[in-house]
Amino acid sequence: MSDYHRRSRSRSRDREDSYYGRSNRSPQGGASAVPTALSSIIAAQKAAQDKINRELFVGNTPPGTSEMLLLQFLNGAMRRINLCQQSASPIVQCRVNQKFAFVECASIEDANQVLNLNGIPFLGSCLKVSRPSKYTGPTVPSRTWQELTGQALPAGITDPSEEKLHRELFIGNTTPEMTQDMLTDFLGKAMIQVGLTTAPGNPINACRVSGKFAFIELRTQQEAANALNLNNIPYLGATLRVGRPSKYTGPQTAHGNWEDILAKFMAGELTLPSKDGTSGGASAITAQIGDAGPQ
């Protein structure tokens, strides 16, 4: 083949490649970019999981707790009982919400040690320190603050699990059509109507429904005691049974049934709710319902 024909064929191929967008050059960011992008994704996933493994949930924080105060307090407690070096600060970040917080530790090993602060007294509360719900790693053995130090809880401070149990009530004889939202709304409004609340708003924080029964969690122990007076309240053709859960071991609270409380309310013997939704204080309620009737 002559040089003329070879050059002509070469120009023809170039025009064809140009038309179809082909090139003999290796495209920048082509196949070589795939492993790089995949490595970046894997690295990001590992970093996110590492952060979860270094995070801890801190529950039962008192209202108004500042991030700096909680951070300094927990780091100081770690140094005080030699769970870290005296110059170390194993907790590097803290995020505080209304009733709980999250702390981020410098390493997974530090997080494992901070678990031993579970139960530590703090501003009149007993902090609950545990793994967050997103944690999927291994269970690491730990002790409570009381087991580690040999110190009992100060007077007037309740263990978080016990405190929650004192705010829970069992609701029996529910029917399948009763949802958690329906029960929360109905029982909360009933308490507000007859003045069994101690603060504005619905006193029921949570509700768990299971078949023919449910559990409700009140925002305070006093309101849980007051809610016992809802026993035998009628709802959707059923008579609801309201009582303490079987795990409850605290003191028994004097209370009546719904019929007793409703009768006293209609007769004006119970304090009417004020404009802000409260009923005159916990002590006033207790005094009024103490003789409301038999349990």
PDB file of C-alpha atoms in Angstrom:
ATOM      1  CA  MET A   1       0.000   0.000   0.000  1.00  0.00           C
ATOM      2  CA  SER A   2       1.376   3.402  -0.928  1.00  0.00           C
ATOM      3  CA  ASP A   3       2.083   6.109   1.594  1.00  0.00           C
ATOM      4  CA  TYR A   4      -0.704   8.157   0.069  1.00  0.00           C
ATOM      5  CA  HIS A   5      -3.276   5.430   0.720  1.00  0.00           C
ATOM      6  CA  ARG A   6      -2.007   4.838   4.259  1.00  0.00           C
ATOM      7  CA  ARG A   7      -2.258   8.553   5.094  1.00  0.00           C
ATOM      8  CA  SER A   8      -5.720   8.700   3.538  1.00  0.00           C
ATOM      9  CA  ARG A   9      -6.949   5.713   5.573  1.00  0.00           C
ATOM     10  CA  SER A  10      -5.465   7.175   8.739  1.00  0.00           C
ATOM     11  CA  ARG A  11      -7.247  10.503   8.183  1.00  0.00           C
ATOM     12  CA  SER A  12     -10.492   8.612   7.538  1.00  0.00           C
ATOM     13  CA  ARG A  13     -10.186   6.743  10.848  1.00  0.00           C
ATOM     14  CA  ASP A  14      -9.438   9.985  12.671  1.00  0.00           C
ATOM     15  CA  ARG A  15     -12.556  11.600  11.224  1.00  0.00           C
ATOM     16  CA  GLU A  16     -14.628   8.540  12.219  1.00  0.00           C
ATOM     17  CA  ASP A  17     -13.250   8.541  15.742  1.00  0.00           C
ATOM     18  CA  SER A  18     -13.947  12.231  16.026  1.00  0.00           C
ATOM     19  CA  TYR A  19     -17.518  11.728  14.818  1.00  0.00           C
ATOM     20  CA  TYR A  20     -18.264   8.917  17.301  1.00  0.00           C
ATOM     21  CA  GLY A  21     -16.354  10.519  20.152  1.00  0.00           C
ATOM     22  CA  ARG A  22     -13.637   7.849  20.266  1.00  0.00           C
ATOM     23  CA  SER A  23     -10.056   8.523  21.218  1.00  0.00           C
ATOM     24  CA  ASN A  24      -6.902   6.478  21.417  1.00  0.00           C
ATOM     25  CA  ARG A  25      -5.860   8.409  24.507  1.00  0.00           C
ATOM     26  CA  SER A  26      -6.601   6.988  27.946  1.00  0.00           C
ATOM     27  CA  PRO A  27      -9.533   8.962  29.421  1.00  0.00           C
ATOM     28  CA  GLN A  28      -8.674  10.918  32.500  1.00  0.00           C
ATOM     29  CA  GLY A  29     -10.565   9.730  35.568  1.00  0.00           C
ATOM     30  CA  GLY A  30     -11.727   6.550  33.830  1.00  0.00           C
ATOM     31  CA  ALA A  31     -11.131   3.063  35.144  1.00  0.00           C
ATOM     32  CA  SER A  32      -8.399   4.301  37.440  1.00  0.00           C
ATOM     33  CA  ALA A  33     -10.911   6.582  39.195  1.00  0.00           C
ATOM     34  CA  VAL A  34     -13.234   3.727  40.183  1.00  0.00           C
ATOM     35  CA  PRO A  35     -10.953   2.222  42.864  1.00  0.00           C
ATOM     36  CA  THR A  36     -10.276   5.708  44.218  1.00  0.00           C
ATOM     37  CA  ALA A  37     -14.002   6.500  44.575  1.00  0.00           C
ATOM     38  CA  LEU A  38     -14.672   3.098  46.165  1.00  0.00           C
ATOM     39  CA  SER A  39     -11.809   3.609  48.608  1.00  0.00           C
ATOM     40  CA  SER A  40     -13.252   6.982  49.589  1.00  0.00           C
ATOM     41  CA  ILE A  41     -16.681   5.450  50.271  1.00  0.00           C
ATOM     42  CA  ILE A  42     -15.172   2.647  52.364  1.00  0.00           C
ATOM     43  CA  ALA A  43     -13.046   5.138  54.298  1.00  0.00           C
ATOM     44  CA  ALA A  44     -16.105   7.314  55.005  1.00  0.00           C
ATOM     45  CA  GLN A  45     -18.092   4.302  56.232  1.00  0.00           C
ATOM     46  CA  LYS A  46     -15.247   3.250  58.518  1.00  0.00           C
ATOM     47  CA  ALA A  47     -14.970   6.767  59.909  1.00  0.00           C
ATOM     48  CA  ALA A  48     -18.722   6.901  60.615  1.00  0.00           C
ATOM     49  CA  GLN A  49     -18.650   3.515  62.356  1.00  0.00           C
ATOM     50  CA  ASP A  50     -15.582   4.517  64.358  1.00  0.00           C
ATOM     51  CA  LYS A  51     -17.440   7.613  65.579  1.00  0.00           C
ATOM     52  CA  ILE A  52     -20.422   5.485  66.659  1.00  0.00           C
ATOM     53  CA  ASN A  53     -18.053   3.150  68.516  1.00  0.00           C
ATOM     54  CA  ARG A  54     -16.555   6.147  70.328  1.00  0.00           C
ATOM     55  CA  GLU A  55     -19.903   7.691  71.280  1.00  0.00           C
ATOM     56  CA  LEU A  56     -21.890   7.068  74.466  1.00  0.00           C
ATOM     57  CA  PHE A  57     -25.431   7.962  75.553  1.00  0.00           C
ATOM     58  CA  VAL A  58     -25.776   9.839  78.849  1.00  0.00           C
ATOM     59  CA  GLY A  59     -29.336   9.766  80.162  1.00  0.00           C
ATOM     60  CA  ASN A  60     -31.148  11.410  83.063  1.00  0.00           C
ATOM     61  CA  THR A  61     -29.284  14.703  82.779  1.00  0.00           C
ATOM     62  CA  PRO A  62     -30.845  17.483  84.884  1.00  0.00           C
ATOM     63  CA  PRO A  63     -32.568  20.402  83.100  1.00  0.00           C
ATOM     64  CA  GLY A  64     -30.182  23.195  82.244  1.00  0.00           C
ATOM     65  CA  THR A  65     -27.074  20.998  82.097  1.00  0.00           C
ATOM     66  CA  SER A  66     -24.395  22.711  80.016  1.00  0.00           C
ATOM     67  CA  GLU A  67     -22.130  20.832  77.634  1.00  0.00           C
ATOM     68  CA  MET A  68     -18.932  22.219  79.178  1.00  0.00           C
ATOM     69  CA  LEU A  69     -20.023  21.388  82.734  1.00  0.00           C
ATOM     70  CA  LEU A  70     -20.917  17.785  81.851  1.00  0.00           C
ATOM     71  CA  LEU A  71     -17.706  17.355  79.840  1.00  0.00           C
ATOM     72  CA  GLN A  72     -15.504  18.625  82.664  1.00  0.00           C
ATOM     73  CA  PHE A  73     -17.387  16.642  85.304  1.00  0.00           C
ATOM     74  CA  LEU A  74     -17.099  13.292  83.500  1.00  0.00           C
ATOM     75  CA  ASN A  75     -13.438  13.806  82.581  1.00  0.00           C
ATOM     76  CA  GLY A  76     -12.699  14.732  86.195  1.00  0.00           C
ATOM     77  CA  ALA A  77     -14.479  11.603  87.445  1.00  0.00           C
ATOM     78  CA  MET A  78     -12.409   9.449  85.064  1.00  0.00           C
ATOM     79  CA  ARG A  79      -9.175  10.925  86.408  1.00  0.00           C
ATOM     80  CA  ARG A  80     -10.331  10.741  90.020  1.00  0.00           C
ATOM     81  CA  ILE A  81     -10.755   6.952  90.005  1.00  0.00           C
ATOM     82  CA  ASN A  82      -7.782   6.319  87.695  1.00  0.00           C
ATOM     83  CA  LEU A  83      -9.720   5.179  84.638  1.00  0.00           C
ATOM     84  CA  CYS A  84      -7.355   7.354  82.592  1.00  0.00           C
ATOM     85  CA  GLN A  85      -4.078   9.195  83.065  1.00  0.00           C
ATOM     86  CA  GLN A  86      -4.188  12.264  85.293  1.00  0.00           C
ATOM     87  CA  SER A  87      -3.373  14.566  82.392  1.00  0.00           C
ATOM     88  CA  ALA A  88      -5.802  12.930  79.945  1.00  0.00           C
ATOM     89  CA  SER A  89      -9.235  14.086  78.769  1.00  0.00           C
ATOM     90  CA  PRO A  90     -10.829  10.921  77.343  1.00  0.00           C
ATOM     91  CA  ILE A  91     -14.090  12.718  76.473  1.00  0.00           C
ATOM     92  CA  VAL A  92     -13.505  15.238  73.697  1.00  0.00           C
ATOM     93  CA  GLN A  93     -17.013  16.406  72.794  1.00  0.00           C
ATOM     94  CA  CYS A  94     -20.473  16.650  74.341  1.00  0.00           C
ATOM     95  CA  ARG A  95     -23.941  17.347  72.877  1.00  0.00           C
ATOM     96  CA  VAL A  96     -26.718  18.055  75.382  1.00  0.00           C
ATOM     97  CA  ASN A  97     -30.471  17.797  74.762  1.00  0.00           C
ATOM     98  CA  GLN A  98     -33.318  18.388  77.199  1.00  0.00           C
ATOM     99  CA  LYS A  99     -33.087  15.126  79.172  1.00  0.00           C
ATOM    100  CA  PHE A 100     -30.033  13.381  77.774  1.00  0.00           C
ATOM    101  CA  ALA A 101     -26.675  13.915  76.116  1.00  0.00           C
ATOM    102  CA  PHE A 102     -24.164  12.217  73.845  1.00  0.00           C
ATOM    103  CA  VAL A 103     -20.427  12.266  74.546  1.00  0.00           C
ATOM    104  CA  GLU A 104     -17.678  11.464  72.055  1.00  0.00           C
ATOM    105  CA  CYS A 105     -14.519   9.832  73.368  1.00  0.00           C
ATOM    106  CA  ALA A 106     -11.010  10.104  71.964  1.00  0.00           C
ATOM    107  CA  SER A 107     -10.793   6.346  71.319  1.00  0.00           C
ATOM    108  CA  ILE A 108     -12.862   3.171  71.518  1.00  0.00           C
ATOM    109  CA  GLU A 109     -10.790   2.122  74.549  1.00  0.00           C
ATOM    110  CA  ASP A 110     -11.695   5.380  76.291  1.00  0.00           C
ATOM    111  CA  ALA A 111     -15.390   4.777  75.525  1.00  0.00           C
ATOM    112  CA  ASN A 112     -15.141   1.316  77.086  1.00  0.00           C
ATOM    113  CA  GLN A 113     -13.757   2.882  80.279  1.00  0.00           C
ATOM    114  CA  VAL A 114     -16.333   5.693  80.406  1.00  0.00           C
ATOM    115  CA  LEU A 115     -19.067   3.028  80.584  1.00  0.00           C
ATOM    116  CA  ASN A 116     -17.964   2.522  84.204  1.00  0.00           C
ATOM    117  CA  LEU A 117     -19.413   5.952  85.070  1.00  0.00           C
ATOM    118  CA  ASN A 118     -22.940   4.536  84.775  1.00  0.00           C
ATOM    119  CA  GLY A 119     -24.876   5.533  87.881  1.00  0.00           C
ATOM    120  CA  ILE A 120     -22.642   8.453  88.887  1.00  0.00           C
ATOM    121  CA  PRO A 121     -24.502  11.160  90.901  1.00  0.00           C
ATOM    122  CA  PHE A 122     -24.683  14.533  89.144  1.00  0.00           C
ATOM    123  CA  LEU A 123     -26.580  17.607  90.359  1.00  0.00           C
ATOM    124  CA  GLY A 124     -29.207  15.582  92.192  1.00  0.00           C
ATOM    125  CA  SER A 125     -29.611  13.015  89.408  1.00  0.00           C
ATOM    126  CA  CYS A 126     -28.138   9.607  88.699  1.00  0.00           C
ATOM    127  CA  LEU A 127     -26.636   9.553  85.198  1.00  0.00           C
ATOM    128  CA  LYS A 128     -27.234   6.590  82.923  1.00  0.00           C
ATOM    129  CA  VAL A 129     -24.186   5.915  80.725  1.00  0.00           C
ATOM    130  CA  SER A 130     -24.572   3.346  77.937  1.00  0.00           C
ATOM    131  CA  ARG A 131     -23.984   2.636  74.253  1.00  0.00           C
ATOM    132  CA  PRO A 132     -26.201   4.487  71.751  1.00  0.00           C
ATOM    133  CA  SER A 133     -28.912   2.555  69.913  1.00  0.00           C
ATOM    134  CA  LYS A 134     -26.874   2.592  66.672  1.00  0.00           C
ATOM    135  CA  TYR A 135     -24.005   0.690  68.279  1.00  0.00           C
ATOM    136  CA  THR A 136     -23.593  -2.824  66.839  1.00  0.00           C
ATOM    137  CA  GLY A 137     -20.190  -3.762  68.233  1.00  0.00           C
ATOM    138  CA  PRO A 138     -19.337  -6.299  70.928  1.00  0.00           C
ATOM    139  CA  THR A 139     -20.638  -6.006  74.475  1.00  0.00           C
ATOM    140  CA  VAL A 140     -17.854  -4.785  76.742  1.00  0.00           C
ATOM    141  CA  PRO A 141     -17.979  -5.757  80.451  1.00  0.00           C
ATOM    142  CA  SER A 142     -18.291  -2.770  82.760  1.00  0.00           C
ATOM    143  CA  ARG A 143     -19.289  -1.914  86.302  1.00  0.00           C
ATOM    144  CA  THR A 144     -21.511   0.780  87.734  1.00  0.00           C
ATOM    145  CA  TRP A 145     -20.104   3.779  89.557  1.00  0.00           C
ATOM    146  CA  GLN A 146     -21.392   2.353  92.834  1.00  0.00           C
ATOM    147  CA  GLU A 147     -19.688  -1.018  92.218  1.00  0.00           C
ATOM    148  CA  LEU A 148     -16.468   0.685  91.202  1.00  0.00           C
ATOM    149  CA  THR A 149     -16.252   3.124  94.111  1.00  0.00           C
ATOM    150  CA  GLY A 150     -18.221   1.303  96.808  1.00  0.00           C
ATOM    151  CA  GLN A 151     -20.298   4.442  97.322  1.00  0.00           C
ATOM    152  CA  ALA A 152     -24.050   4.220  97.772  1.00  0.00           C
ATOM    153  CA  LEU A 153     -26.412   6.640  96.060  1.00  0.00           C
ATOM    154  CA  PRO A 154     -26.884   9.846  98.074  1.00  0.00           C
ATOM    155  CA  ALA A 155     -30.202  10.238  99.860  1.00  0.00           C
ATOM    156  CA  GLY A 156     -32.963  11.510  97.622  1.00  0.00           C
ATOM    157  CA  ILE A 157     -31.391  10.268  94.366  1.00  0.00           C
ATOM    158  CA  THR A 158     -33.125   7.419  92.564  1.00  0.00           C
ATOM    159  CA  ASP A 159     -31.497   5.022  90.124  1.00  0.00           C
ATOM    160  CA  PRO A 160     -32.626   5.915  86.554  1.00  0.00           C
ATOM    161  CA  SER A 161     -34.206   2.515  85.920  1.00  0.00           C
ATOM    162  CA  GLU A 162     -36.079   2.669  89.233  1.00  0.00           C
ATOM    163  CA  GLU A 163     -37.136   6.261  88.608  1.00  0.00           C
ATOM    164  CA  LYS A 164     -38.605   5.306  85.238  1.00  0.00           C
ATOM    165  CA  LEU A 165     -40.444   2.376  86.812  1.00  0.00           C
ATOM    166  CA  HIS A 166     -42.056   4.782  89.288  1.00  0.00           C
ATOM    167  CA  ARG A 167     -43.394   6.804  86.339  1.00  0.00           C
ATOM    168  CA  GLU A 168     -44.857   3.831  84.450  1.00  0.00           C
ATOM    169  CA  LEU A 169     -48.371   2.434  84.715  1.00  0.00           C
ATOM    170  CA  PHE A 170     -50.022  -0.705  83.385  1.00  0.00           C
ATOM    171  CA  ILE A 171     -53.199  -0.249  81.315  1.00  0.00           C
ATOM    172  CA  GLY A 172     -55.248  -3.441  81.094  1.00  0.00           C
ATOM    173  CA  ASN A 173     -58.335  -4.488  79.128  1.00  0.00           C
ATOM    174  CA  THR A 174     -57.403  -2.535  75.978  1.00  0.00           C
ATOM    175  CA  THR A 175     -58.914  -3.518  72.623  1.00  0.00           C
ATOM    176  CA  PRO A 176     -57.168  -3.987  69.241  1.00  0.00           C
ATOM    177  CA  GLU A 177     -58.463  -0.712  67.803  1.00  0.00           C
ATOM    178  CA  MET A 178     -56.799   1.314  70.575  1.00  0.00           C
ATOM    179  CA  THR A 179     -53.526   2.760  69.302  1.00  0.00           C
ATOM    180  CA  GLN A 180     -50.774   4.345  71.369  1.00  0.00           C
ATOM    181  CA  ASP A 181     -51.709   7.803  70.089  1.00  0.00           C
ATOM    182  CA  MET A 182     -55.375   7.266  70.945  1.00  0.00           C
ATOM    183  CA  LEU A 183     -54.606   6.100  74.483  1.00  0.00           C
ATOM    184  CA  THR A 184     -52.085   8.899  75.062  1.00  0.00           C
ATOM    185  CA  ASP A 185     -54.559  11.529  73.920  1.00  0.00           C
ATOM    186  CA  PHE A 186     -57.584  10.102  75.763  1.00  0.00           C
ATOM    187  CA  LEU A 187     -55.914   9.408  79.114  1.00  0.00           C
ATOM    188  CA  GLY A 188     -53.932  12.648  79.025  1.00  0.00           C
ATOM    189  CA  LYS A 189     -57.051  14.724  78.382  1.00  0.00           C
ATOM    190  CA  ALA A 190     -58.920  12.864  81.142  1.00  0.00           C
ATOM    191  CA  MET A 191     -56.177  13.772  83.627  1.00  0.00           C
ATOM    192  CA  ILE A 192     -56.227  17.416  82.528  1.00  0.00           C
ATOM    193  CA  GLN A 193     -60.040  17.537  82.722  1.00  0.00           C
ATOM    194  CA  VAL A 194     -60.248  16.554  86.382  1.00  0.00           C
ATOM    195  CA  GLY A 195     -57.082  18.329  87.528  1.00  0.00           C
ATOM    196  CA  LEU A 196     -54.686  15.401  87.958  1.00  0.00           C
ATOM    197  CA  THR A 197     -51.759  17.145  86.224  1.00  0.00           C
ATOM    198  CA  THR A 198     -49.022  19.226  87.839  1.00  0.00           C
ATOM    199  CA  ALA A 199     -47.873  21.163  84.759  1.00  0.00           C
ATOM    200  CA  PRO A 200     -49.349  22.342  81.448  1.00  0.00           C
ATOM    201  CA  GLY A 201     -49.668  19.898  78.556  1.00  0.00           C
ATOM    202  CA  ASN A 202     -50.251  16.166  78.229  1.00  0.00           C
ATOM    203  CA  PRO A 203     -48.567  14.414  81.193  1.00  0.00           C
ATOM    204  CA  ILE A 204     -48.041  11.161  79.255  1.00  0.00           C
ATOM    205  CA  ASN A 205     -44.602  10.993  77.637  1.00  0.00           C
ATOM    206  CA  ALA A 206     -44.902   7.598  75.959  1.00  0.00           C
ATOM    207  CA  CYS A 207     -47.270   4.673  75.407  1.00  0.00           C
ATOM    208  CA  ARG A 208     -46.546   1.067  74.378  1.00  0.00           C
ATOM    209  CA  VAL A 209     -49.458  -1.077  73.210  1.00  0.00           C
ATOM    210  CA  SER A 210     -49.291  -4.875  73.207  1.00  0.00           C
ATOM    211  CA  GLY A 211     -52.439  -6.848  72.464  1.00  0.00           C
ATOM    212  CA  LYS A 212     -54.859  -6.561  75.363  1.00  0.00           C
ATOM    213  CA  PHE A 213     -52.751  -4.272  77.515  1.00  0.00           C
ATOM    214  CA  ALA A 214     -50.453  -1.257  77.328  1.00  0.00           C
ATOM    215  CA  PHE A 215     -47.923   0.699  79.370  1.00  0.00           C
ATOM    216  CA  ILE A 216     -47.840   4.475  79.706  1.00  0.00           C
ATOM    217  CA  GLU A 217     -44.957   6.572  80.955  1.00  0.00           C
ATOM    218  CA  LEU A 218     -45.815   9.762  82.835  1.00  0.00           C
ATOM    219  CA  ARG A 219     -43.490  12.752  82.972  1.00  0.00           C
ATOM    220  CA  THR A 220     -43.307  12.781  86.802  1.00  0.00           C
ATOM    221  CA  GLN A 221     -43.749  10.296  89.641  1.00  0.00           C
ATOM    222  CA  GLN A 222     -46.465  12.475  91.164  1.00  0.00           C
ATOM    223  CA  GLU A 223     -48.495  12.444  87.973  1.00  0.00           C
ATOM    224  CA  ALA A 224     -48.069   8.673  87.751  1.00  0.00           C
ATOM    225  CA  ALA A 225     -49.528   8.399  91.260  1.00  0.00           C
ATOM    226  CA  ASN A 226     -52.358  10.746  90.261  1.00  0.00           C
ATOM    227  CA  ALA A 227     -53.097   8.725  87.105  1.00  0.00           C
ATOM    228  CA  LEU A 228     -53.938   5.681  89.247  1.00  0.00           C
ATOM    229  CA  ASN A 229     -57.276   7.418  89.757  1.00  0.00           C
ATOM    230  CA  LEU A 230     -58.116   6.666  86.118  1.00  0.00           C
ATOM    231  CA  ASN A 231     -58.711   3.035  87.045  1.00  0.00           C
ATOM    232  CA  ASN A 232     -62.043   1.770  85.608  1.00  0.00           C
ATOM    233  CA  ILE A 233     -62.358   4.657  83.153  1.00  0.00           C
ATOM    234  CA  PRO A 234     -64.607   3.657  80.204  1.00  0.00           C
ATOM    235  CA  TYR A 235     -63.204   3.956  76.686  1.00  0.00           C
ATOM    236  CA  LEU A 236     -64.490   2.593  73.372  1.00  0.00           C
ATOM    237  CA  GLY A 237     -66.833   0.132  75.079  1.00  0.00           C
ATOM    238  CA  ALA A 238     -64.168  -1.209  77.454  1.00  0.00           C
ATOM    239  CA  THR A 239     -63.389  -0.463  81.096  1.00  0.00           C
ATOM    240  CA  LEU A 240     -59.676   0.227  81.349  1.00  0.00           C
ATOM    241  CA  ARG A 241     -57.728  -1.110  84.284  1.00  0.00           C
ATOM    242  CA  VAL A 242     -54.989   1.224  85.488  1.00  0.00           C
ATOM    243  CA  GLY A 243     -52.376   0.097  87.998  1.00  0.00           C
ATOM    244  CA  ARG A 244     -48.710  -0.257  88.812  1.00  0.00           C
ATOM    245  CA  PRO A 245     -46.612  -2.663  86.690  1.00  0.00           C
ATOM    246  CA  SER A 246     -45.657  -5.997  88.256  1.00  0.00           C
ATOM    247  CA  LYS A 247     -41.991  -4.912  88.616  1.00  0.00           C
ATOM    248  CA  TYR A 248     -42.928  -1.950  90.788  1.00  0.00           C
ATOM    249  CA  THR A 249     -41.645  -2.338  94.362  1.00  0.00           C
ATOM    250  CA  GLY A 250     -42.127   1.210  95.650  1.00  0.00           C
ATOM    251  CA  PRO A 251     -44.606   2.487  98.219  1.00  0.00           C
ATOM    252  CA  GLN A 252     -48.298   1.998  97.595  1.00  0.00           C
ATOM    253  CA  THR A 253     -50.145   5.224  96.825  1.00  0.00           C
ATOM    254  CA  ALA A 254     -53.634   5.905  98.124  1.00  0.00           C
ATOM    255  CA  HIS A 255     -56.020   6.529  95.232  1.00  0.00           C
ATOM    256  CA  GLY A 256     -59.580   6.079  94.084  1.00  0.00           C
ATOM    257  CA  ASN A 257     -61.232   4.946  90.871  1.00  0.00           C
ATOM    258  CA  TRP A 258     -62.467   7.033  87.958  1.00  0.00           C
ATOM    259  CA  GLU A 259     -66.022   7.020  89.315  1.00  0.00           C
ATOM    260  CA  ASP A 260     -64.820   8.425  92.637  1.00  0.00           C
ATOM    261  CA  ILE A 261     -62.659  11.139  91.095  1.00  0.00           C
ATOM    262  CA  LEU A 262     -65.306  12.149  88.553  1.00  0.00           C
ATOM    263  CA  ALA A 263     -67.932  12.403  91.287  1.00  0.00           C
ATOM    264  CA  LYS A 264     -65.671  14.593  93.454  1.00  0.00           C
ATOM    265  CA  PHE A 265     -64.784  16.750  90.460  1.00  0.00           C
ATOM    266  CA  MET A 266     -68.435  17.252  89.473  1.00  0.00           C
ATOM    267  CA  ALA A 267     -69.288  18.101  93.086  1.00  0.00           C
ATOM    268  CA  GLY A 268     -66.525  20.742  93.133  1.00  0.00           C
ATOM    269  CA  GLU A 269     -64.499  18.877  95.733  1.00  0.00           C
ATOM    270  CA  LEU A 270     -61.410  18.719  93.492  1.00  0.00           C
ATOM    271  CA  THR A 271     -59.457  21.810  92.474  1.00  0.00           C
ATOM    272  CA  LEU A 272     -60.356  22.884  88.948  1.00  0.00           C
ATOM    273  CA  PRO A 273     -57.465  23.173  86.484  1.00  0.00           C
ATOM    274  CA  SER A 274     -56.163  26.722  86.157  1.00  0.00           C
ATOM    275  CA  LYS A 275     -55.862  28.585  82.880  1.00  0.00           C
ATOM    276  CA  ASP A 276     -52.299  27.339  82.373  1.00  0.00           C
ATOM    277  CA  GLY A 277     -53.421  23.700  82.674  1.00  0.00           C
ATOM    278  CA  THR A 278     -52.168  23.033  86.209  1.00  0.00           C
ATOM    279  CA  SER A 279     -54.317  22.047  89.136  1.00  0.00           C
ATOM    280  CA  GLY A 280     -52.828  23.716  92.144  1.00  0.00           C
ATOM    281  CA  GLY A 281     -49.774  21.602  92.878  1.00  0.00           C
ATOM    282  CA  ALA A 282     -48.907  18.012  93.685  1.00  0.00           C
ATOM    283  CA  SER A 283     -49.486  18.320  97.411  1.00  0.00           C
ATOM    284  CA  ALA A 284     -52.964  19.751  96.856  1.00  0.00           C
ATOM    285  CA  ILE A 285     -53.905  16.895  94.547  1.00  0.00           C
ATOM    286  CA  THR A 286     -52.593  14.280  96.964  1.00  0.00           C
ATOM    287  CA  ALA A 287     -54.574  15.781  99.817  1.00  0.00           C
ATOM    288  CA  GLN A 288     -57.776  15.816  97.785  1.00  0.00           C
ATOM    289  CA  ILE A 289     -57.580  12.315  96.338  1.00  0.00           C
ATOM    290  CA  GLY A 290     -56.296  10.636  99.472  1.00  0.00           C
ATOM    291  CA  ASP A 291     -59.869  10.048 100.619  1.00  0.00           C
ATOM    292  CA  ALA A 292     -61.406   9.692  97.162  1.00  0.00           C
ATOM    293  CA  GLY A 293     -62.375   6.111  97.736  1.00  0.00           C
ATOM    294  CA  PRO A 294     -61.085   2.562  97.968  1.00  0.00           C
ATOM    295  CA  GLN A 295     -58.399   1.264  95.617  1.00  0.00           C
TER     296      GLN A 295
END
